[in-house]
XYZ file of N, CA, C and O in Angstrom:
636
model
N -41.407 -12.996 -71.477
C -41.969 -14.192 -70.921
C -43.537 -14.052 -70.896
O -44.131 -13.122 -70.721
N -44.303 -15.204 -71.496
C -45.510 -15.198 -71.571
C -46.166 -16.151 -70.350
O -45.608 -17.288 -70.279
N -47.285 -15.709 -69.561
C -47.632 -16.322 -68.514
C -49.199 -16.796 -68.686
O -49.894 -15.753 -69.218
N -49.751 -17.902 -68.681
C -50.940 -18.152 -68.845
C -51.655 -18.974 -67.488
O -50.969 -19.736 -67.060
N -52.501 -18.286 -67.137
C -53.347 -18.982 -66.014
C -54.871 -19.653 -66.542
O -55.621 -18.968 -67.165
N -54.664 -21.037 -66.482
C -55.951 -21.759 -66.759
C -56.995 -21.786 -65.740
O -56.597 -22.154 -64.597
N -58.116 -21.404 -66.143
C -59.380 -21.206 -65.183
C -59.810 -22.558 -65.196
O -60.033 -23.283 -66.240
N -60.492 -23.156 -64.158
C -60.947 -24.479 -64.055
C -62.486 -24.573 -64.839
O -63.034 -23.692 -65.211
N -62.456 -26.001 -65.492
C -63.681 -26.027 -66.248
C -64.677 -25.980 -65.389
O -64.733 -26.610 -64.207
N -65.954 -25.454 -65.934
C -66.959 -25.614 -64.958
C -67.529 -26.983 -64.741
O -67.546 -27.518 -65.708
N -67.981 -27.211 -63.663
C -68.514 -28.640 -63.427
C -69.837 -28.997 -64.114
O -70.683 -28.132 -64.093
N -69.993 -30.054 -64.795
C -71.133 -30.372 -65.711
C -71.644 -31.497 -64.937
O -70.826 -32.679 -65.317
N -72.701 -31.547 -63.956
C -73.086 -32.850 -63.544
C -73.736 -34.054 -64.461
O -73.541 -35.268 -64.377
N -74.026 -33.567 -65.615
C -74.480 -34.649 -66.731
C -73.266 -35.052 -67.362
O -73.303 -36.283 -67.860
N -72.011 -34.692 -67.251
C -70.924 -35.398 -67.694
C -70.389 -36.624 -66.857
O -70.146 -36.294 -65.727
N -70.290 -37.552 -67.676
C -69.785 -38.822 -66.816
C -68.158 -38.635 -66.544
O -67.358 -38.216 -67.405
N -67.912 -39.094 -65.393
C -66.488 -38.887 -64.895
C -65.670 -40.022 -65.173
O -64.470 -40.293 -64.499
N -66.253 -41.065 -65.942
C -65.447 -42.494 -65.686
C -64.148 -42.210 -66.593
O -63.304 -42.995 -66.034
N -64.031 -41.400 -67.720
C -62.659 -41.147 -68.238
C -61.733 -40.687 -67.174
O -60.421 -41.145 -67.197
N -61.814 -39.762 -66.456
C -61.006 -39.192 -65.523
C -60.762 -40.185 -64.466
O -59.451 -40.410 -64.182
N -61.651 -40.924 -64.080
C -61.382 -41.803 -62.803
C -60.506 -43.008 -63.278
O -59.761 -43.352 -62.595
N -60.796 -43.358 -64.552
C -59.820 -44.457 -65.151
C -58.248 -43.878 -65.329
O -57.388 -44.596 -65.061
N -58.187 -42.657 -65.679
C -56.854 -42.147 -66.027
C -56.017 -41.784 -64.534
O -54.956 -42.105 -64.379
N -56.851 -41.154 -63.857
C -56.255 -40.663 -62.481
C -56.540 -41.616 -61.173
O -55.885 -41.248 -60.308
N -57.406 -42.604 -61.226
C -57.636 -43.427 -60.298
C -58.426 -42.860 -59.238
O -58.706 -41.594 -59.113
N -59.069 -43.598 -58.369
C -60.080 -42.929 -57.594
C -59.484 -42.603 -56.219
O -60.154 -41.901 -55.485
N -58.345 -42.754 -55.836
C -57.722 -42.202 -54.627
C -57.480 -40.771 -54.428
O -57.177 -40.339 -53.409
N -57.251 -40.068 -55.558
C -56.761 -38.716 -55.381
C -58.193 -37.780 -55.148
O -59.233 -38.207 -55.507
N -57.836 -36.651 -54.468
C -58.947 -35.715 -54.330
C -59.546 -34.992 -55.554
O -58.639 -34.866 -56.592
N -60.451 -34.847 -55.555
C -61.288 -34.423 -56.820
C -60.620 -32.979 -57.427
O -60.299 -32.736 -58.453
N -60.281 -32.209 -56.378
C -59.787 -30.764 -56.679
C -58.607 -30.759 -57.339
O -58.341 -29.915 -58.351
N -57.707 -31.630 -57.304
C -56.536 -31.883 -58.002
C -56.458 -32.662 -59.439
O -55.706 -32.508 -60.415
N -57.607 -33.351 -59.477
C -57.593 -34.306 -60.703
C -57.922 -33.686 -61.992
O -56.983 -33.974 -62.698
N -58.584 -32.875 -62.037
C -58.805 -31.878 -63.363
C -57.458 -31.065 -63.608
O -57.183 -31.122 -64.812
N -56.906 -30.635 -62.632
C -55.786 -29.819 -62.783
C -54.517 -30.705 -63.382
O -53.899 -30.345 -64.343
N -54.336 -31.961 -62.822
C -53.315 -32.846 -63.086
C -53.753 -33.325 -64.480
O -52.794 -33.326 -65.324
N -54.912 -33.796 -64.839
C -55.250 -33.971 -66.241
C -54.981 -33.147 -67.351
O -54.310 -33.226 -68.355
N -55.416 -31.760 -66.863
C -55.291 -30.554 -67.945
C -53.525 -30.471 -68.058
O -53.312 -30.281 -69.226
N -52.969 -30.587 -66.848
C -51.278 -30.249 -67.179
C -51.013 -31.384 -68.114
O -50.101 -31.178 -68.978
N -51.346 -32.655 -67.891
C -50.817 -33.790 -68.769
C -51.171 -33.576 -70.334
O -50.597 -33.688 -71.356
N -52.500 -33.029 -70.530
C -52.834 -32.772 -71.787
C -52.062 -31.691 -72.370
O -51.865 -31.765 -73.789
N -51.788 -30.630 -71.619
C -51.066 -29.595 -72.172
C -49.693 -30.102 -72.472
O -48.958 -29.566 -73.713
N -48.969 -31.084 -71.604
C -47.566 -31.614 -72.014
C -47.825 -32.382 -73.463
O -46.893 -32.112 -74.164
N -48.840 -33.025 -73.844
C -49.051 -33.699 -75.026
C -49.119 -32.764 -76.170
O -48.557 -32.743 -77.191
N -49.870 -31.628 -75.756
C -50.118 -30.652 -77.021
C -48.912 -29.918 -77.165
O -48.382 -29.831 -78.493
N -47.867 -29.666 -76.193
C -46.688 -28.978 -76.585
C -45.560 -29.724 -77.098
O -44.806 -29.436 -77.885
N -45.757 -31.137 -76.684
C -44.813 -32.133 -77.301
C -45.010 -32.009 -78.791
O -44.025 -31.998 -79.502
N -46.360 -32.001 -79.177
C -46.594 -32.187 -80.514
C -46.268 -30.740 -81.456
O -46.106 -30.872 -82.558
N -46.016 -29.914 -80.675
C -45.657 -28.520 -81.216
C -43.999 -28.458 -81.010
O -43.287 -27.330 -81.270
N -43.488 -29.644 -80.687
C -42.136 -29.605 -80.610
C -41.326 -28.609 -79.544
O -40.274 -28.298 -79.612
N -42.150 -28.409 -78.407
C -41.658 -27.691 -77.307
C -41.087 -28.446 -76.219
O -41.639 -29.629 -75.970
N -40.039 -28.060 -75.750
C -39.483 -28.678 -74.392
C -40.075 -28.277 -73.181
O -40.189 -27.073 -73.004
N -40.896 -29.132 -72.300
C -41.651 -28.767 -71.224
C -40.923 -29.250 -69.974
O -40.390 -30.338 -69.929
N -40.794 -28.401 -68.993
C -40.628 -28.787 -67.415
C -41.703 -28.624 -66.621
O -42.478 -27.590 -66.672
N -42.148 -29.862 -66.106
C -43.163 -29.815 -65.086
C -42.481 -29.816 -63.827
O -41.885 -30.607 -63.369
N -42.987 -28.720 -62.914
C -42.384 -28.485 -61.761
C -43.559 -28.665 -60.659
O -44.711 -28.184 -60.746
N -43.110 -29.902 -59.771
C -44.038 -30.295 -58.761
C -43.489 -30.000 -57.333
O -42.408 -29.633 -57.092
N -44.664 -30.007 -56.391
C -44.172 -29.494 -55.038
C -43.257 -30.763 -54.377
O -42.451 -30.316 -53.491
N -43.348 -31.968 -54.820
C -42.631 -33.022 -54.132
C -42.569 -34.145 -55.074
O -43.058 -34.253 -56.152
N -41.655 -35.085 -54.527
C -41.462 -36.466 -55.569
C -42.667 -36.999 -55.833
O -43.033 -37.699 -56.835
N -43.565 -37.319 -54.947
C -44.792 -37.911 -54.931
C -45.671 -37.269 -56.033
O -46.467 -37.846 -56.945
N -45.752 -35.997 -55.990
C -46.657 -35.149 -56.997
C -46.054 -35.657 -58.539
O -46.757 -35.698 -59.327
N -44.648 -35.562 -58.435
C -44.049 -35.717 -59.614
C -44.201 -37.152 -60.281
O -44.513 -37.431 -61.456
N -43.981 -38.105 -59.359
C -44.476 -39.453 -59.818
C -46.001 -39.567 -60.211
O -46.500 -40.495 -61.144
N -46.992 -38.988 -59.578
C -48.355 -38.895 -60.144
C -48.505 -38.411 -61.724
O -49.183 -38.899 -62.414
N -47.859 -37.245 -61.927
C -47.554 -36.563 -63.234
C -47.173 -37.769 -64.088
O -47.619 -37.915 -65.252
N -46.063 -38.484 -63.807
C -45.578 -39.387 -64.568
C -46.379 -40.667 -64.936
O -46.522 -40.986 -65.887
N -47.120 -41.056 -64.028
C -47.865 -42.152 -63.923
C -49.114 -41.570 -64.995
O -49.346 -42.608 -65.849
N -49.855 -40.506 -64.738
C -50.739 -40.287 -65.791
C -50.309 -40.193 -67.277
O -50.992 -40.405 -68.029
N -48.919 -39.694 -67.346
C -48.496 -39.610 -68.720
C -48.379 -40.923 -69.313
O -48.550 -41.100 -70.605
N -47.848 -41.899 -68.461
C -47.617 -43.322 -68.930
C -49.125 -44.119 -69.390
O -49.104 -44.879 -70.090
N -50.057 -43.486 -68.724
C -51.543 -44.008 -69.112
C -52.074 -43.557 -70.355
O -53.193 -44.109 -70.685
N -51.544 -42.388 -71.130
C -52.152 -42.083 -72.174
C -52.072 -43.242 -73.320
O -51.158 -43.889 -73.254
N -53.170 -43.199 -74.185
C -52.886 -44.249 -75.072
C -51.891 -44.219 -76.216
O -51.191 -43.136 -76.110
N -51.450 -45.174 -76.787
C -50.483 -45.335 -77.549
C -50.492 -44.179 -78.717
O -49.212 -43.707 -79.102
N -51.547 -43.821 -79.032
C -51.403 -42.666 -80.149
C -51.276 -41.357 -79.709
O -50.974 -40.293 -80.375
N -51.221 -40.991 -78.323
C -51.064 -39.975 -77.808
C -49.822 -39.842 -76.897
O -49.720 -39.127 -75.887
N -49.004 -40.894 -76.869
C -48.060 -41.041 -76.102
C -46.908 -39.944 -76.024
O -46.602 -39.291 -76.929
N -46.521 -39.479 -74.922
C -45.642 -38.323 -74.526
C -44.447 -38.786 -73.965
O -44.395 -39.188 -72.844
N -43.383 -38.674 -74.948
C -42.017 -39.012 -74.196
C -41.492 -38.044 -72.974
O -41.656 -36.940 -72.921
N -41.512 -38.623 -71.931
C -41.355 -38.045 -70.748
C -40.228 -38.659 -69.804
O -40.084 -40.057 -69.854
N -39.792 -37.940 -68.754
C -38.965 -38.703 -67.672
C -39.189 -37.759 -66.480
O -39.308 -36.727 -66.515
N -38.859 -38.720 -65.343
C -38.547 -37.812 -63.984
C -37.153 -37.405 -64.146
O -36.285 -38.144 -64.719
N -36.968 -36.370 -63.188
C -35.440 -35.924 -63.134
C -34.489 -36.980 -62.880
O -34.862 -37.776 -62.097
N -33.365 -37.127 -63.381
C -32.355 -38.120 -63.381
C -32.691 -39.130 -64.135
O -31.781 -40.134 -63.845
N -33.815 -39.567 -64.720
C -34.141 -40.720 -65.468
C -33.972 -40.376 -66.903
O -33.929 -39.062 -67.260
N -33.727 -41.297 -67.666
C -33.979 -41.066 -69.262
C -32.540 -40.613 -69.814
O -31.578 -40.664 -68.990
N -32.565 -39.775 -71.043
C -31.360 -39.222 -71.635
C -30.960 -38.247 -70.903
O -31.437 -37.426 -70.007
N -29.544 -37.946 -71.143
C -28.785 -36.987 -70.415
C -29.371 -35.559 -70.406
O -29.362 -34.711 -69.572
N -29.935 -35.198 -71.686
C -30.522 -33.790 -71.849
C -32.117 -34.055 -71.630
O -32.829 -33.025 -71.804
N -32.698 -35.213 -71.152
C -33.952 -35.122 -70.793
C -34.664 -35.384 -71.917
O -34.545 -35.098 -73.077
N -36.089 -36.129 -71.595
C -36.943 -36.444 -72.709
C -37.747 -35.079 -73.018
O -37.469 -33.808 -72.303
N -38.518 -34.900 -73.910
C -39.269 -33.643 -74.212
C -40.065 -33.109 -73.228
O -40.117 -31.869 -73.163
N -40.613 -33.959 -72.228
C -41.242 -33.623 -71.028
C -40.449 -34.089 -69.944
O -40.192 -35.126 -69.798
N -39.850 -33.097 -69.217
C -39.232 -33.573 -67.862
C -39.935 -33.094 -66.641
O -40.501 -31.940 -66.585
N -40.138 -33.804 -65.605
C -40.903 -33.881 -64.517
C -40.191 -33.954 -63.319
O -39.216 -34.778 -63.150
N -40.196 -32.870 -62.521
C -39.324 -32.640 -61.271
C -40.027 -31.903 -59.981
O -40.926 -31.189 -60.276
N -39.220 -32.170 -58.886
C -39.563 -31.322 -57.808
C -38.273 -30.741 -57.440
O -38.390 -29.717 -56.439
N -37.147 -30.709 -58.176
C -36.044 -29.799 -58.015
C -35.901 -28.835 -59.270
O -36.710 -29.107 -60.249
N -35.194 -28.102 -59.175
C -35.113 -26.858 -60.206
C -34.392 -27.527 -61.530
O -33.698 -28.645 -61.399
N -34.819 -26.999 -62.523
C -34.244 -27.674 -63.802
C -32.806 -27.607 -64.026
O -32.148 -26.521 -63.641
N -32.307 -28.326 -64.654
C -30.780 -28.341 -65.228
C -30.738 -28.186 -66.614
O -29.579 -27.508 -66.978
N -31.605 -28.437 -67.286
C -31.649 -28.248 -68.963
C -32.411 -27.145 -69.151
O -33.336 -26.670 -68.366
N -32.089 -26.386 -70.267
C -33.047 -25.363 -70.656
C -34.309 -25.983 -71.443
O -34.222 -26.898 -72.177
N -35.388 -25.290 -71.144
C -36.770 -25.680 -71.574
C -37.405 -24.406 -71.983
O -37.088 -23.318 -71.354
N -38.336 -24.491 -72.987
C -39.178 -23.376 -73.322
C -40.387 -22.936 -72.452
O -40.613 -21.862 -72.301
N -40.982 -24.218 -71.839
C -42.130 -24.192 -71.209
C -42.220 -24.677 -69.855
O -41.588 -25.783 -69.516
N -42.599 -24.066 -68.875
C -42.875 -24.295 -67.396
C -44.273 -24.556 -67.183
O -44.929 -23.510 -67.205
N -44.628 -25.695 -66.800
C -45.889 -25.901 -66.211
C -45.793 -25.973 -64.675
O -45.154 -27.055 -64.194
N -46.267 -25.067 -64.025
C -46.054 -25.061 -62.405
C -47.067 -25.665 -61.740
O -48.166 -25.151 -61.754
N -46.819 -26.540 -61.158
C -47.967 -27.289 -60.275
C -47.677 -26.976 -58.794
O -48.053 -27.881 -58.013
N -46.897 -26.070 -58.412
C -46.598 -25.816 -57.143
C -47.421 -24.401 -56.524
O -48.097 -23.750 -57.449
N -47.418 -24.310 -55.257
C -48.192 -23.058 -54.821
C -47.563 -21.616 -54.906
O -48.035 -20.716 -54.380
N -46.209 -21.793 -55.343
C -45.522 -20.492 -55.420
C -44.872 -20.294 -56.882
O -44.774 -21.412 -57.524
N -44.438 -19.107 -57.277
C -43.728 -19.122 -58.255
C -42.355 -19.306 -58.118
O -41.755 -18.776 -57.317
N -41.810 -20.281 -58.721
C -40.222 -20.601 -58.589
C -39.542 -19.514 -58.873
O -39.613 -18.929 -59.817
N -38.369 -19.435 -58.284
C -37.197 -18.566 -58.424
C -36.546 -18.511 -59.906
O -36.210 -17.603 -60.405
N -36.670 -19.739 -60.451
C -36.204 -19.796 -61.823
C -37.114 -19.725 -62.735
O -36.895 -19.763 -64.003
N -38.280 -19.019 -62.573
C -39.454 -19.008 -63.653
C -38.946 -18.187 -64.898
O -39.447 -18.393 -65.912
N -38.117 -16.985 -64.707
C -37.502 -16.232 -65.662
C -36.711 -16.950 -66.441
O -36.398 -16.327 -67.716
N -36.422 -18.198 -66.630
C -35.539 -18.875 -67.428
C -36.349 -19.510 -68.786
O -36.012 -19.910 -69.691
N -37.766 -19.457 -68.458
C -38.578 -19.934 -69.450
C -39.372 -18.936 -70.280
O -39.654 -17.764 -69.602
N -39.764 -19.153 -71.609
C -40.414 -18.124 -72.430
C -41.985 -18.249 -72.020
O -42.571 -17.233 -72.281
N -42.407 -19.449 -71.809
C -43.750 -19.671 -71.476
C -43.927 -20.483 -70.262
O -43.374 -21.247 -69.933
N -44.822 -19.916 -69.454
C -45.349 -20.203 -68.038
C -46.618 -20.540 -67.894
O -47.594 -19.730 -68.268
N -47.086 -21.808 -67.502
C -48.456 -22.063 -67.302
C -48.672 -22.302 -65.898
O -48.067 -23.180 -65.349
N -49.751 -21.687 -65.464
C -50.189 -21.703 -64.099
C -51.739 -22.242 -64.075
O -52.476 -22.053 -65.092
N -52.325 -22.573 -63.078
C -53.689 -23.062 -62.762
C -54.401 -22.254 -61.595
O -53.939 -22.240 -60.663
N -55.427 -22.211 -61.900
C -56.200 -21.323 -60.796
C -57.240 -22.462 -60.392
O -57.798 -23.319 -60.848
N -57.133 -22.830 -59.160
C -57.851 -23.933 -58.286
C -59.348 -23.747 -58.465
O -59.728 -22.683 -58.640
N -59.921 -24.966 -58.393
C -61.465 -24.777 -58.509
C -62.021 -24.205 -57.265
O -63.038 -23.633 -57.059
N -61.480 -24.771 -56.127
C -62.037 -24.486 -54.813
C -61.908 -23.027 -54.563
O -60.684 -22.457 -54.600
N -62.880 -22.317 -54.188
C -62.782 -20.896 -53.857
C -61.625 -20.549 -52.652
O -60.905 -19.519 -52.656
N -61.444 -21.444 -51.701
C -60.779 -21.168 -50.545
C -59.344 -21.160 -51.290
O -58.438 -20.953 -50.465
N -58.952 -21.787 -52.115
C -57.421 -22.020 -52.716
C -57.084 -21.045 -53.747
O -56.152 -20.902 -54.313
N -58.097 -20.276 -54.160
C -57.973 -19.094 -55.174
C -57.019 -17.972 -54.801
O -56.305 -17.526 -55.805
N -56.793 -17.912 -53.662
C -55.837 -16.889 -52.983
C -54.319 -17.235 -53.517
O -53.570 -16.247 -53.803
N -54.090 -18.448 -53.513
C -52.826 -18.761 -54.106
C -52.653 -18.521 -55.512
O -51.522 -17.794 -55.766
N -53.465 -18.509 -56.583
C -53.322 -17.971 -57.755
C -53.306 -16.634 -57.808
O -52.712 -15.871 -58.759
N -53.999 -15.862 -56.982
C -54.134 -14.278 -56.932
C -52.511 -13.889 -56.412
O -52.391 -12.782 -57.122
N -51.923 -14.491 -55.690
C -50.704 -14.086 -55.364
C -49.748 -14.231 -56.454
O -48.778 -13.535 -56.796
N -49.886 -15.519 -57.026
C -48.910 -15.597 -58.299
C -49.078 -14.691 -59.383
O -48.226 -14.084 -59.711
N -50.416 -14.323 -59.429
C -50.629 -13.227 -60.470
C -50.179 -12.030 -60.145
O -49.605 -11.311 -60.984
N -50.110 -11.648 -58.809
C -49.617 -10.231 -58.491
C -48.042 -10.234 -58.584
O -47.467 -9.500 -59.076
N -47.368 -11.614 -58.318
C -45.945 -11.618 -58.597
C -45.539 -11.465 -59.822
O -44.577 -10.736 -60.129
N -46.156 -12.093 -61.011
C -45.977 -11.935 -62.389
C -46.265 -10.450 -62.674
O -45.342 -9.823 -63.404
N -47.165 -9.742 -62.309
C -47.221 -8.378 -62.535
C -46.234 -7.660 -62.088
O -45.867 -6.688 -62.641
N -45.665 -7.775 -60.697
C -44.543 -6.941 -60.164
C -43.514 -7.373 -61.225
O -42.416 -6.434 -61.077
N -43.361 -8.560 -61.782
C -42.220 -8.728 -62.700
C -42.166 -8.088 -64.142
O -41.586 -8.064 -64.986
N -43.361 -7.235 -64.217
C -43.850 -6.581 -65.436
C -44.528 -7.408 -66.538
O -44.311 -7.027 -67.745
N -44.921 -8.479 -66.236
C -45.588 -9.546 -66.958
C -47.215 -9.583 -66.911
O -47.695 -9.175 -65.709
N -47.856 -9.413 -67.912
C -49.481 -9.254 -67.898
C -49.965 -10.685 -68.040
O -49.733 -10.943 -69.421
N -50.144 -11.439 -66.995
C -50.801 -12.911 -67.419
C -51.945 -12.779 -68.092
O -52.828 -11.836 -68.049
N -52.220 -13.862 -69.089
C -53.456 -14.150 -69.484
C -54.190 -15.126 -68.906
O -53.515 -16.115 -68.335
N -55.557 -15.129 -69.092
C -56.397 -16.096 -68.549
C -56.894 -17.024 -69.672
O -57.192 -16.385 -70.788
N -57.063 -18.392 -69.431
C -57.536 -19.150 -70.342
C -58.486 -20.134 -69.950
O -58.414 -20.722 -68.825
N -59.665 -20.248 -70.281
C -60.746 -21.049 -69.958
C -60.357 -22.464 -70.308
O -59.957 -22.798 -71.504
N -60.122 -23.318 -69.315
C -59.876 -24.689 -69.553
C -61.187 -25.278 -70.306
O -61.973 -24.963 -70.029
N -60.818 -26.185 -71.353
C -62.018 -26.955 -72.218
C -61.916 -28.164 -71.732
O -61.219 -28.959 -71.403
């Protein structure tokens, strides 16, 4: 099992945020926007590598947000995806859910605050380190959990 923790991109005040607000809408809190967008970009990259992805969310509302962002990708970078219970019987290349997976997938993108009990079913797991210092303890606890499982997580700087 390979585990990667994506570190947040350093804020660049000179960078325009118009692209993100168009994709994510203005109603979401800033702390989750970059993580959500990065998760969707990773879904697209993994789809292009012919990998089956399971995006695990804390609740149905979060899953629907991921679904909505993926639908808003332009036609050239469309990612076939579905919410759990929708689409083909074996699921689209990217399946989004707040429930444990029913189908085998290679990659887990975990958008919850804990390591799911089914994490060991995946060969690759992607986690995120929150940008807010007050939320980083969640990522530290997950990192420790993976270490206790005998896995040495890698850290990746989000670009």
